mmCIF file of C-alpha atoms in Angstrom:
data_model
loop_
_atom_site.group_PDB
_atom_site.id
_atom_site.type_symbol
_atom_site.label_atom_id
_atom_site.label_comp_id
_atom_site.label_asym_id
_atom_site.label_seq_id
_atom_site.Cartn_x
_atom_site.Cartn_y
_atom_site.Cartn_z
ATOM 1 C CA MET J 25 58.664 79.966 -74.931
ATOM 2 C CA THR J 26 56.628 76.375 -74.890
ATOM 3 C CA SER J 27 57.475 73.725 -72.301
ATOM 4 C CA LEU J 28 58.990 71.769 -75.767
ATOM 5 C CA SER J 29 60.877 74.160 -77.014
ATOM 6 C CA TYR J 30 62.342 75.338 -73.489
ATOM 7 C CA PHE J 31 63.246 70.920 -72.959
ATOM 8 C CA ALA J 32 64.587 70.873 -76.973
ATOM 9 C CA SER J 33 67.083 73.675 -75.961
ATOM 10 C CA PHE J 34 68.138 72.865 -72.496
ATOM 11 C CA THR J 35 68.592 69.420 -73.914
ATOM 12 C CA ILE J 36 70.818 70.683 -76.393
ATOM 13 C CA ALA J 37 72.372 73.612 -74.595
ATOM 14 C CA CYS J 38 73.834 70.410 -71.656
ATOM 15 C CA SER J 39 74.618 67.575 -74.347
ATOM 16 C CA SER J 40 76.912 70.030 -76.602
ATOM 17 C CA SER J 41 78.668 71.234 -73.275
ATOM 18 C CA ARG J 42 78.943 67.729 -72.018
ATOM 19 C CA GLU J 43 79.197 65.602 -75.507
ATOM 20 C CA GLY J 44 81.690 68.359 -77.004
ATOM 21 C CA ASP J 45 84.038 68.260 -74.293
ATOM 22 C CA ASP J 46 84.462 64.524 -73.909
ATOM 23 C CA PRO J 47 83.873 62.564 -77.050
ATOM 24 C CA ASN J 48 84.411 59.564 -75.165
ATOM 25 C CA LYS J 49 80.356 60.469 -73.208
ATOM 26 C CA GLN J 50 78.778 60.864 -76.645
ATOM 27 C CA LYS J 51 78.590 57.152 -76.405
ATOM 28 C CA LEU J 52 76.898 56.965 -73.254
ATOM 29 C CA ASN J 53 74.122 59.722 -74.528
ATOM 30 C CA ARG J 54 73.242 57.613 -77.041
ATOM 31 C CA ILE J 55 69.733 54.961 -77.235
ATOM 32 C CA LYS J 56 67.882 52.949 -79.438
ATOM 33 C CA VAL J 57 65.293 54.305 -81.302
ATOM 34 C CA ASN J 58 62.513 51.855 -82.886
ATOM 35 C CA GLY J 59 65.355 48.697 -82.466
ATOM 36 C CA THR J 60 66.930 50.023 -86.142
ATOM 37 C CA SER J 61 68.826 53.360 -85.458
ATOM 38 C CA ASN J 62 70.871 54.821 -83.007
ATOM 39 C CA MET J 63 70.046 58.206 -81.491
ATOM 40 C CA SER J 64 71.687 60.726 -79.260
ATOM 41 C CA THR J 65 70.507 63.152 -77.235
ATOM 42 C CA THR J 66 70.435 65.956 -78.817
ATOM 43 C CA LYS J 67 69.070 63.668 -81.764
ATOM 44 C CA VAL J 68 66.693 63.160 -79.322
ATOM 45 C CA ALA J 69 65.433 66.476 -78.259
ATOM 46 C CA GLU J 70 64.926 67.334 -82.297
ATOM 47 C CA PHE J 71 62.552 64.536 -82.724
ATOM 48 C CA LEU J 72 60.918 65.677 -80.231
ATOM 49 C CA SER J 73 60.503 69.204 -81.148
ATOM 50 C CA HIS J 74 59.074 67.993 -84.597
ATOM 51 C CA LYS J 75 56.275 65.524 -83.069
ATOM 52 C CA VAL J 76 54.905 68.403 -80.918
ATOM 53 C CA ALA J 77 51.345 67.181 -82.154
ATOM 54 C CA VAL J 78 51.609 63.669 -80.141
ATOM 55 C CA ALA J 79 54.937 64.297 -77.823
ATOM 56 C CA THR J 80 54.828 66.442 -75.063
ATOM 57 C CA THR J 81 58.063 66.143 -72.104
ATOM 58 C CA LEU J 82 56.839 69.026 -70.052
ATOM 59 C CA ALA J 83 53.487 69.608 -68.468
ATOM 60 C CA PRO J 84 52.445 72.781 -70.367
ATOM 61 C CA ALA J 85 52.943 76.059 -68.502
ATOM 62 C CA PRO J 86 50.181 77.607 -66.558
ATOM 63 C CA GLU J 87 47.938 80.310 -68.645
ATOM 64 C CA ASN J 88 47.267 82.319 -65.577
ATOM 65 C CA GLY J 89 50.492 83.000 -64.691
ATOM 66 C CA SER J 90 50.640 81.379 -61.923
ATOM 67 C CA ILE J 91 53.631 79.534 -60.484
ATOM 68 C CA PRO J 92 53.463 75.647 -60.390
ATOM 69 C CA ASN J 93 54.125 73.282 -57.074
ATOM 70 C CA LYS J 94 57.772 72.216 -56.510
ATOM 71 C CA ASP J 95 56.640 68.295 -57.632
ATOM 72 C CA GLN J 96 55.364 69.662 -60.787
ATOM 73 C CA THR J 97 58.259 71.446 -61.657
ATOM 74 C CA ARG J 98 60.908 68.387 -60.209
ATOM 75 C CA GLN J 99 58.741 65.680 -62.289
ATOM 76 C CA ASN J 100 57.332 67.304 -65.324
ATOM 77 C CA ILE J 101 54.758 64.268 -65.612
ATOM 78 C CA PRO J 102 53.480 64.568 -69.417
ATOM 79 C CA THR J 103 50.559 65.487 -70.280
ATOM 80 C CA LYS J 104 50.397 63.831 -74.111
ATOM 81 C CA LYS J 105 52.079 60.567 -75.029
ATOM 82 C CA GLN J 106 55.729 60.242 -75.595
ATOM 83 C CA PHE J 107 57.249 57.991 -78.204
ATOM 84 C CA VAL J 108 60.950 58.083 -76.631
ATOM 85 C CA ASP J 109 62.249 59.167 -73.204
ATOM 86 C CA PRO J 110 66.097 59.529 -73.370
ATOM 87 C CA TYR J 111 66.363 60.162 -69.594
ATOM 88 C CA ARG J 112 65.435 56.872 -68.866
ATOM 89 C CA GLN J 113 66.184 54.812 -71.965
ATOM 90 C CA GLY J 114 62.773 54.277 -73.047
ATOM 91 C CA LEU J 115 60.461 53.943 -76.060
ATOM 92 C CA ILE J 116 57.434 53.263 -77.312
ATOM 93 C CA ILE J 117 57.097 49.549 -79.151
ATOM 94 C CA GLU J 118 54.083 47.718 -80.162
ATOM 95 C CA GLU J 119 52.780 49.646 -82.879
ATOM 96 C CA GLY J 120 52.209 52.772 -80.001
ATOM 97 C CA VAL J 121 51.030 50.476 -77.266
ATOM 98 C CA GLY J 122 53.778 48.660 -75.555
ATOM 99 C CA TYR J 123 57.062 49.813 -73.746
ATOM 100 C CA ARG J 124 60.755 49.033 -73.933
ATOM 101 C CA GLN J 125 63.194 50.035 -71.425
ATOM 102 C CA THR J 126 66.817 49.485 -71.588
ATOM 103 C CA VAL J 127 68.944 49.027 -68.034
ATOM 104 C CA VAL J 128 72.212 48.156 -66.758
ATOM 105 C CA ILE J 129 72.220 45.685 -63.900
ATOM 106 C CA ARG J 130 74.374 47.952 -61.192
ATOM 107 C CA SER J 131 76.220 46.741 -58.281
ATOM 108 C CA TYR J 132 73.591 46.772 -55.476
ATOM 109 C CA GLU J 133 70.711 44.944 -57.639
ATOM 110 C CA VAL J 134 73.272 41.629 -57.083
ATOM 111 C CA GLY J 135 74.099 39.140 -54.572
ATOM 112 C CA ALA J 136 77.095 37.437 -53.619
ATOM 113 C CA ASP J 137 77.111 35.658 -57.003
ATOM 114 C CA LYS J 138 77.048 38.423 -58.917
ATOM 115 C CA THR J 139 74.002 37.830 -60.565
ATOM 116 C CA ALA J 140 70.311 39.955 -60.246
ATOM 117 C CA THR J 141 68.689 39.181 -57.058
ATOM 118 C CA LEU J 142 65.075 38.124 -57.265
ATOM 119 C CA GLU J 143 63.660 41.428 -55.522
ATOM 120 C CA SER J 144 65.624 43.746 -57.842
ATOM 121 C CA ILE J 145 63.968 41.654 -60.717
ATOM 122 C CA PHE J 146 60.411 42.622 -59.053
ATOM 123 C CA ASN J 147 61.758 46.428 -58.601
ATOM 124 C CA LEU J 148 62.743 46.814 -62.273
ATOM 125 C CA LEU J 149 59.474 44.696 -63.181
ATOM 126 C CA GLN J 150 57.411 47.383 -61.448
ATOM 127 C CA GLU J 151 59.493 50.558 -62.441
ATOM 128 C CA THR J 152 58.964 49.699 -66.349
ATOM 129 C CA ALA J 153 55.965 49.329 -65.665
ATOM 130 C CA LEU J 154 55.221 52.683 -63.932
ATOM 131 C CA ASN J 155 57.177 54.027 -66.386
ATOM 132 C CA HIS J 156 54.886 52.684 -69.605
ATOM 133 C CA VAL J 157 52.294 54.560 -67.925
ATOM 134 C CA TRP J 158 54.128 57.822 -67.463
ATOM 135 C CA MET J 159 55.125 57.929 -71.381
ATOM 136 C CA SER J 160 51.456 57.098 -72.190
ATOM 137 C CA GLY J 161 50.616 60.560 -70.364
ATOM 138 C CA LEU J 162 47.432 59.308 -68.574
ATOM 139 C CA LEU J 163 49.218 59.414 -65.140
ATOM 140 C CA GLY J 164 47.881 61.292 -62.438
ATOM 141 C CA ASP J 165 49.433 62.550 -59.440
ATOM 142 C CA GLY J 166 49.450 58.697 -57.988
ATOM 143 C CA PHE J 167 51.249 55.586 -57.875
ATOM 144 C CA GLY J 168 50.527 54.627 -61.777
ATOM 145 C CA ALA J 169 46.965 55.505 -61.032
ATOM 146 C CA THR J 170 45.548 57.383 -64.389
ATOM 147 C CA HIS J 171 43.078 60.768 -64.504
ATOM 148 C CA GLY J 172 40.237 58.957 -64.264
ATOM 149 C CA MET J 173 41.199 56.901 -61.482
ATOM 150 C CA MET J 174 42.198 60.288 -59.521
ATOM 151 C CA ARG J 175 39.007 61.446 -60.183
ATOM 152 C CA ASN J 176 37.570 58.576 -58.663
ATOM 153 C CA ASN J 177 39.540 58.127 -55.739
ATOM 154 C CA LEU J 178 40.859 54.743 -56.811
ATOM 155 C CA ILE J 179 44.058 52.526 -56.920
ATOM 156 C CA TRP J 180 45.816 49.575 -58.546
ATOM 157 C CA VAL J 181 46.784 46.319 -56.516
ATOM 158 C CA VAL J 182 48.171 43.590 -58.022
ATOM 159 C CA SER J 183 45.745 39.617 -57.075
ATOM 160 C CA ARG J 184 48.165 38.093 -58.953
ATOM 161 C CA MET J 185 51.882 37.664 -60.502
ATOM 162 C CA GLN J 186 53.897 35.027 -61.879
ATOM 163 C CA VAL J 187 57.438 35.216 -62.874
ATOM 164 C CA GLN J 188 59.813 32.710 -64.651
ATOM 165 C CA VAL J 189 63.860 33.249 -64.898
ATOM 166 C CA ASP J 190 65.436 30.958 -66.697
ATOM 167 C CA HIS J 191 68.640 33.320 -66.859
ATOM 168 C CA TYR J 192 69.462 35.600 -63.889
ATOM 169 C CA PRO J 193 71.354 38.674 -65.511
ATOM 170 C CA ILE J 194 74.567 39.826 -64.048
ATOM 171 C CA TRP J 195 76.166 42.719 -62.723
ATOM 172 C CA GLY J 196 77.067 45.158 -65.642
ATOM 173 C CA GLU J 197 74.915 43.402 -68.043
ATOM 174 C CA VAL J 198 72.466 45.147 -70.302
ATOM 175 C CA ILE J 199 69.316 43.926 -70.688
ATOM 176 C CA GLU J 200 66.207 45.084 -72.663
ATOM 177 C CA ILE J 201 62.355 45.061 -70.727
ATOM 178 C CA ASP J 202 59.312 44.709 -72.665
ATOM 179 C CA THR J 203 55.985 45.725 -71.178
ATOM 180 C CA TRP J 204 52.386 45.666 -72.617
ATOM 181 C CA VAL J 205 49.110 45.504 -70.852
ATOM 182 C CA SER J 206 45.195 43.758 -72.138
ATOM 183 C CA ALA J 207 42.145 43.259 -70.495
ATOM 184 C CA SER J 208 41.493 40.570 -67.695
ATOM 185 C CA GLY J 209 38.251 39.832 -67.168
ATOM 186 C CA LYS J 210 35.711 43.148 -67.008
ATOM 187 C CA ASN J 211 37.226 44.583 -64.039
ATOM 188 C CA GLY J 212 40.594 44.192 -64.285
ATOM 189 C CA MET J 213 43.992 44.718 -66.081
ATOM 190 C CA ARG J 214 46.372 41.651 -66.844
ATOM 191 C CA ARG J 215 50.264 43.389 -67.299
ATOM 192 C CA ASP J 216 53.041 41.444 -69.030
ATOM 193 C CA TRP J 217 56.883 41.790 -69.421
ATOM 194 C CA LEU J 218 59.733 40.050 -71.066
ATOM 195 C CA ILE J 219 63.223 40.653 -70.189
ATOM 196 C CA ARG J 220 66.495 39.653 -72.803
ATOM 197 C CA CYS J 221 70.075 40.227 -73.052
ATOM 198 C CA HIS J 222 70.337 43.292 -75.729
ATOM 199 C CA ALA J 223 73.913 41.908 -76.725
ATOM 200 C CA THR J 224 72.206 38.288 -77.893
ATOM 201 C CA GLY J 225 68.421 38.562 -77.711
ATOM 202 C CA ILE J 226 68.015 35.756 -75.472
ATOM 203 C CA VAL J 227 65.281 35.774 -72.757
ATOM 204 C CA TYR J 228 65.986 35.554 -69.637
ATOM 205 C CA ALA J 229 62.946 35.879 -68.092
ATOM 206 C CA ARG J 230 58.990 36.070 -68.260
ATOM 207 C CA ALA J 231 56.294 37.472 -65.849
ATOM 208 C CA THR J 232 52.717 38.296 -66.049
ATOM 209 C CA SER J 233 50.204 40.016 -63.401
ATOM 210 C CA THR J 234 46.443 40.344 -62.959
ATOM 211 C CA TRP J 235 45.631 44.151 -61.491
ATOM 212 C CA VAL J 236 42.623 45.410 -59.985
ATOM 213 C CA MET J 237 41.491 48.407 -58.629
ATOM 214 C CA MET J 238 40.428 49.533 -54.827
ATOM 215 C CA ASN J 239 39.006 52.616 -53.447
ATOM 216 C CA GLN J 240 41.684 54.299 -51.885
ATOM 217 C CA GLU J 241 40.051 55.596 -48.888
ATOM 218 C CA THR J 242 37.253 52.255 -48.167
ATOM 219 C CA ARG J 243 40.199 49.879 -49.189
ATOM 220 C CA ARG J 244 37.626 47.576 -50.810
ATOM 221 C CA LEU J 245 37.544 46.664 -54.365
ATOM 222 C CA SER J 246 35.816 48.518 -57.279
ATOM 223 C CA LYS J 247 34.730 48.249 -60.518
ATOM 224 C CA MET J 248 36.803 49.757 -62.898
ATOM 225 C CA PRO J 249 34.675 53.170 -64.302
ATOM 226 C CA ASP J 250 33.264 53.338 -67.667
ATOM 227 C CA GLU J 251 36.220 56.565 -68.242
ATOM 228 C CA VAL J 252 38.881 54.267 -66.772
ATOM 229 C CA ARG J 253 38.289 51.944 -69.001
ATOM 230 C CA ASP J 254 38.329 54.220 -71.949
ATOM 231 C CA GLU J 255 41.713 55.693 -71.007
ATOM 232 C CA ILE J 256 43.042 52.281 -70.839
ATOM 233 C CA SER J 257 41.516 49.892 -73.188
ATOM 234 C CA PRO J 258 43.624 51.725 -76.140
ATOM 235 C CA TRP J 259 46.662 50.565 -74.496
ATOM 236 C CA PHE J 260 45.261 46.382 -74.665
ATOM 237 C CA ILE J 261 47.513 43.577 -76.877
ATOM 238 C CA GLU J 262 46.284 40.439 -77.327
ATOM 239 C CA LYS J 263 49.302 39.149 -76.310
ATOM 240 C CA GLN J 264 51.032 36.787 -73.594
ATOM 241 C CA ALA J 265 54.505 36.528 -71.800
ATOM 242 C CA ILE J 266 53.032 33.256 -70.471
ATOM 243 C CA GLU J 267 51.107 31.642 -71.783
ATOM 244 C CA GLU J 268 47.364 30.466 -69.310
ATOM 245 C CA ASP J 269 47.178 26.939 -68.230
ATOM 246 C CA PHE J 270 45.274 25.676 -65.821
ATOM 247 C CA GLN J 271 45.506 27.743 -62.466
ATOM 248 C CA GLU J 272 46.361 25.398 -59.774
ATOM 249 C CA LYS J 273 45.023 27.053 -56.403
ATOM 250 C CA ILE J 274 48.210 27.477 -53.967
ATOM 251 C CA GLU J 275 47.351 25.170 -50.840
ATOM 252 C CA LYS J 276 47.063 27.287 -47.225
ATOM 253 C CA LEU J 277 49.599 26.140 -44.730
ATOM 254 C CA ASP J 278 49.343 26.346 -40.993
ATOM 255 C CA ASP J 279 51.020 26.336 -37.710
ATOM 256 C CA LYS J 280 52.031 22.849 -38.561
ATOM 257 C CA ALA J 281 54.491 24.016 -41.465
ATOM 258 C CA LYS J 282 58.355 22.890 -41.247
ATOM 259 C CA TYR J 283 59.324 26.415 -41.410
ATOM 260 C CA ILE J 284 58.454 29.783 -39.098
ATOM 261 C CA ASN J 285 59.534 32.721 -39.242
ATOM 262 C CA SER J 286 57.354 34.894 -36.890
ATOM 263 C CA ASN J 287 57.487 38.394 -35.573
ATOM 264 C CA LEU J 288 58.197 40.100 -39.115
ATOM 265 C CA LYS J 289 57.830 44.257 -38.463
ATOM 266 C CA PRO J 290 57.336 46.368 -41.451
ATOM 267 C CA ARG J 291 59.628 49.596 -41.591
ATOM 268 C CA ARG J 292 58.726 53.079 -43.049
ATOM 269 C CA SER J 293 60.794 52.150 -45.671
ATOM 270 C CA ASP J 294 59.256 49.348 -46.609
ATOM 271 C CA LEU J 295 55.850 51.044 -47.926
ATOM 272 C CA ASP J 296 54.999 52.605 -50.833
ATOM 273 C CA MET J 297 52.964 55.676 -52.193
ATOM 274 C CA ASN J 298 49.617 53.795 -51.884
ATOM 275 C CA HIS J 299 50.620 53.187 -48.129
ATOM 276 C CA HIS J 300 50.664 49.640 -47.781
ATOM 277 C CA VAL J 301 53.903 47.199 -47.730
ATOM 278 C CA ASN J 302 55.119 46.573 -51.161
ATOM 279 C CA ASN J 303 54.918 43.184 -52.763
ATOM 280 C CA VAL J 304 58.508 43.184 -53.503
ATOM 281 C CA LYS J 305 58.938 43.180 -49.476
ATOM 282 C CA TYR J 306 57.045 40.284 -49.389
ATOM 283 C CA VAL J 307 59.101 38.014 -51.543
ATOM 284 C CA ARG J 308 62.075 39.127 -49.298
ATOM 285 C CA TRP J 309 60.358 37.654 -46.389
ATOM 286 C CA MET J 310 59.315 34.307 -47.846
ATOM 287 C CA LEU J 311 62.831 33.267 -49.250
ATOM 288 C CA GLU J 312 64.162 34.708 -46.254
ATOM 289 C CA THR J 313 61.621 31.458 -44.616
ATOM 290 C CA ILE J 314 63.635 29.101 -46.705
ATOM 291 C CA PRO J 315 67.203 27.265 -45.014
ATOM 292 C CA ASP J 316 70.146 29.079 -46.086
ATOM 293 C CA GLN J 317 71.709 26.172 -46.762
ATOM 294 C CA PHE J 318 68.990 25.181 -49.838
ATOM 295 C CA LEU J 319 69.958 28.975 -50.986
ATOM 296 C CA GLU J 320 73.464 28.493 -51.435
ATOM 297 C CA ASP J 321 73.200 25.707 -54.163
ATOM 298 C CA HIS J 322 69.673 26.748 -55.501
ATOM 299 C CA GLN J 323 68.451 28.915 -57.731
ATOM 300 C CA LEU J 324 64.526 30.196 -58.154
ATOM 301 C CA SER J 325 62.961 29.174 -61.657
ATOM 302 C CA ASN J 326 59.162 29.984 -61.383
ATOM 303 C CA ILE J 327 57.492 32.008 -58.214
ATOM 304 C CA THR J 328 53.677 32.578 -58.258
ATOM 305 C CA LEU J 329 51.972 34.879 -56.011
ATOM 306 C CA GLU J 330 48.104 35.092 -55.207
ATOM 307 C CA TYR J 331 47.605 38.265 -53.282
ATOM 308 C CA ARG J 332 44.746 38.038 -50.396
ATOM 309 C CA LYS J 333 45.037 41.530 -48.084
ATOM 310 C CA GLU J 334 46.923 44.859 -47.726
ATOM 311 C CA CYS J 335 49.762 44.848 -45.173
ATOM 312 C CA GLY J 336 49.950 48.214 -43.087
ATOM 313 C CA SER J 337 53.102 49.256 -40.905
ATOM 314 C CA SER J 338 51.652 48.262 -37.954
ATOM 315 C CA ASP J 339 50.696 45.063 -38.536
ATOM 316 C CA THR J 340 52.874 42.364 -37.262
ATOM 317 C CA VAL J 341 53.831 39.446 -39.991
ATOM 318 C CA GLN J 342 54.364 35.535 -39.732
ATOM 319 C CA SER J 343 56.268 33.754 -42.517
ATOM 320 C CA LEU J 344 55.383 30.127 -43.504
ATOM 321 C CA CYS J 345 57.046 27.721 -45.530
ATOM 322 C CA GLU J 346 56.582 24.124 -46.176
ATOM 323 C CA PRO J 347 58.487 22.148 -48.658
ATOM 324 C CA GLN J 348 56.516 19.976 -51.705
ATOM 325 C CA ASP J 349 56.096 16.420 -51.112
ATOM 326 C CA ASP J 350 54.910 16.004 -54.664
ATOM 327 C CA ALA J 351 58.200 17.093 -56.385
ATOM 328 C CA ILE J 352 58.633 13.959 -58.226
ATOM 329 C CA LEU J 353 61.753 13.058 -60.253
ATOM 330 C CA LYS J 354 60.809 13.914 -63.939
ATOM 331 C CA GLU J 355 63.605 12.725 -66.078
ATOM 332 C CA ARG J 356 63.601 8.758 -66.667
ATOM 333 C CA VAL J 357 66.425 6.971 -68.022
ATOM 334 C CA GLN J 358 66.837 6.332 -71.224
ATOM 335 C CA HIS J 359 68.058 2.592 -72.655
ATOM 336 C CA ASN J 360 68.528 1.325 -75.861
ATOM 337 C CA ASN J 361 66.459 -0.848 -76.964
ATOM 338 C CA ASN J 362 68.720 -3.519 -76.926
ATOM 339 C CA VAL J 363 69.364 -3.806 -73.170
ATOM 340 C CA ASN J 364 67.657 -6.597 -71.743
ATOM 341 C CA LEU J 365 65.285 -7.108 -68.767
ATOM 342 C CA LEU J 366 68.432 -8.702 -66.575
ATOM 343 C CA ASN J 367 70.886 -5.403 -67.309
ATOM 344 C CA VAL J 368 67.910 -3.247 -65.854
ATOM 345 C CA TYR J 369 67.786 -5.524 -62.797
ATOM 346 C CA SER J 370 70.879 -5.297 -62.112
ATOM 347 C CA LEU J 371 71.256 -1.446 -62.879
ATOM 348 C CA ALA J 372 68.690 -1.193 -59.911
ATOM 349 C CA SER J 373 70.711 -3.133 -57.691
ATOM 350 C CA GLY J 374 73.611 -1.184 -57.605
ATOM 351 C CA ILE J 375 71.654 1.855 -57.277
ATOM 352 C CA LEU J 376 70.160 0.343 -54.476
ATOM 353 C CA GLU J 377 73.277 -1.064 -52.922
ATOM 354 C CA GLY J 378 74.796 2.079 -52.734
ATOM 355 C CA ASN J 379 75.955 2.636 -56.118
ATOM 356 C CA GLY J 380 73.539 6.376 -56.147
ATOM 357 C CA ILE J 381 76.131 8.600 -58.972
ATOM 358 C CA LEU J 382 73.031 8.425 -61.461
ATOM 359 C CA MET J 383 70.405 9.329 -59.383
ATOM 360 C CA LYS J 384 72.626 11.878 -57.445
ATOM 361 C CA SER J 385 72.887 13.088 -61.051
ATOM 362 C CA LEU J 386 68.971 13.358 -61.722
ATOM 363 C CA ASN J 387 68.319 13.950 -58.494
ATOM 364 C CA ASP J 388 70.382 17.733 -58.913
ATOM 365 C CA LYS J 389 68.013 18.468 -62.139
ATOM 366 C CA ARG J 390 64.734 17.796 -60.472
ATOM 367 C CA PRO J 391 62.733 20.771 -60.076
ATOM 368 C CA LEU J 392 61.954 21.325 -56.275
ATOM 369 C CA ASN J 393 58.990 23.047 -54.845
ATOM 370 C CA TYR J 394 57.648 25.211 -51.619
ATOM 371 C CA THR J 395 54.624 26.406 -50.744
ATOM 372 C CA HIS J 396 54.588 30.146 -48.827
ATOM 373 C CA LEU J 397 52.267 31.806 -46.738
ATOM 374 C CA LEU J 398 52.247 35.361 -45.480
ATOM 375 C CA GLN J 399 49.688 36.130 -42.823
ATOM 376 C CA VAL J 400 49.174 38.650 -40.281
ATOM 377 C CA LYS J 401 49.505 37.731 -36.484
ATOM 378 C CA GLY J 402 45.908 38.770 -35.172
ATOM 379 C CA GLU J 403 45.103 38.017 -31.484
ATOM 380 C CA ARG J 404 42.037 36.367 -32.161
ATOM 381 C CA LYS J 405 42.700 35.053 -36.245
ATOM 382 C CA ASN J 406 45.373 35.755 -38.502
ATOM 383 C CA GLU J 407 44.959 37.029 -41.672
ATOM 384 C CA GLU J 408 45.972 35.964 -45.110
ATOM 385 C CA ILE J 409 48.131 38.761 -46.922
ATOM 386 C CA VAL J 410 49.656 36.533 -50.197
ATOM 387 C CA ARG J 411 50.195 32.890 -50.779
ATOM 388 C CA GLY J 412 52.778 31.796 -52.732
ATOM 389 C CA ARG J 413 54.600 28.569 -54.759
ATOM 390 C CA THR J 414 58.296 28.851 -55.398
ATOM 391 C CA THR J 415 59.776 26.039 -57.610
ATOM 392 C CA TRP J 416 64.336 25.771 -57.695
ATOM 393 C CA ASN J 417 66.851 23.713 -59.812
ATOM 394 C CA LYS J 418 70.278 23.778 -59.126
ATOM 395 C CA LYS J 419 72.426 26.498 -59.060
ATOM 396 C CA GLN J 420 74.313 26.631 -62.957
ATOM 397 C CA SER J 421 76.904 28.862 -64.552
ATOM 398 C CA THR J 422 75.505 32.275 -65.063
ATOM 399 C CA ALA J 423 76.380 32.021 -68.890
ATOM 400 C CA PRO J 424 72.812 31.194 -70.597
ATOM 401 C CA PHE J 425 75.223 30.263 -74.046
ATOM 402 C CA SER J 426 78.462 28.690 -74.473
ATOM 403 C CA MET J 427 81.188 31.200 -75.290
#
């Protein structure tokens, strides 16, 4: 029995025993294929069984009769391209090179206001990126590394990331996350994401990132080997979730920053499979430095991160934060053409005398910016880990559309 037929028979047996006993569970085991038709778990198995030439779910059984190691048995990393993953609710889109995953926002992914936290969004971006590589058939035994990267002892590291959030998903909401990759210069790769509401199609968030390769032993950046470029370039798409514009350099903060949180220590749970602190932890350290009163009334709409150095388990980290003085009021009061100069002076006088309702209303709508820096505290000098810039708006209703 081939590995694929084993998967098909196993799935059919499980789905028949579960779906047959409880008709309500049939709806829970259905996924959307190519955005047009619904397919049950049994149908997915039948679909995959007819795609032996292009898709496989389990790694092929050893020909020499040897027993695969326990990790291979438990993970079943694909060795060929898949089109549908019923377990992760994922499928290949964009003419066979993009990836879409349907996700339900869980209780541990939301905060006190029942909306997904920024950390949860970052985790979902990371997870869908890895699942995209998983379904490509290129995944080696590493954290998103391809077979060619494993042979050259290379790993991916992120150098820049930007996330724009218009609306935060709420607890129990079903969302769709699309992700794809493209070239970034000669030795880098760009990965983009779109997060949208499954029910309405409204785009909630966009994200983009730039990745480079680092030698796992020397911890130095590396050029992209030709064999790795040959692996990943067929998956490139000329498409951007966030249009490229002039990338203003993020200012470096010093010890004179208004808010400072020192003596931050990574925990073992903060380390990823590449043995450095996961970038999601950086986001938490940055946001925890902003005053709680501000966080209670404001919601992040944009974050840009520029990564400089990895952080290890023995490092002591300092988080610096500075509100930006150049966060000016962009909204302007519009007047009718028949408003004369006297009325304008009268309005201005009223505001100056204490009638600040109009100005308060405009101030509530203006974005506020913070500059951030995480650095490793050293005996002689401090080393930058990541610079950041965040943009915030006053908290609004969680509904992105009128009911």
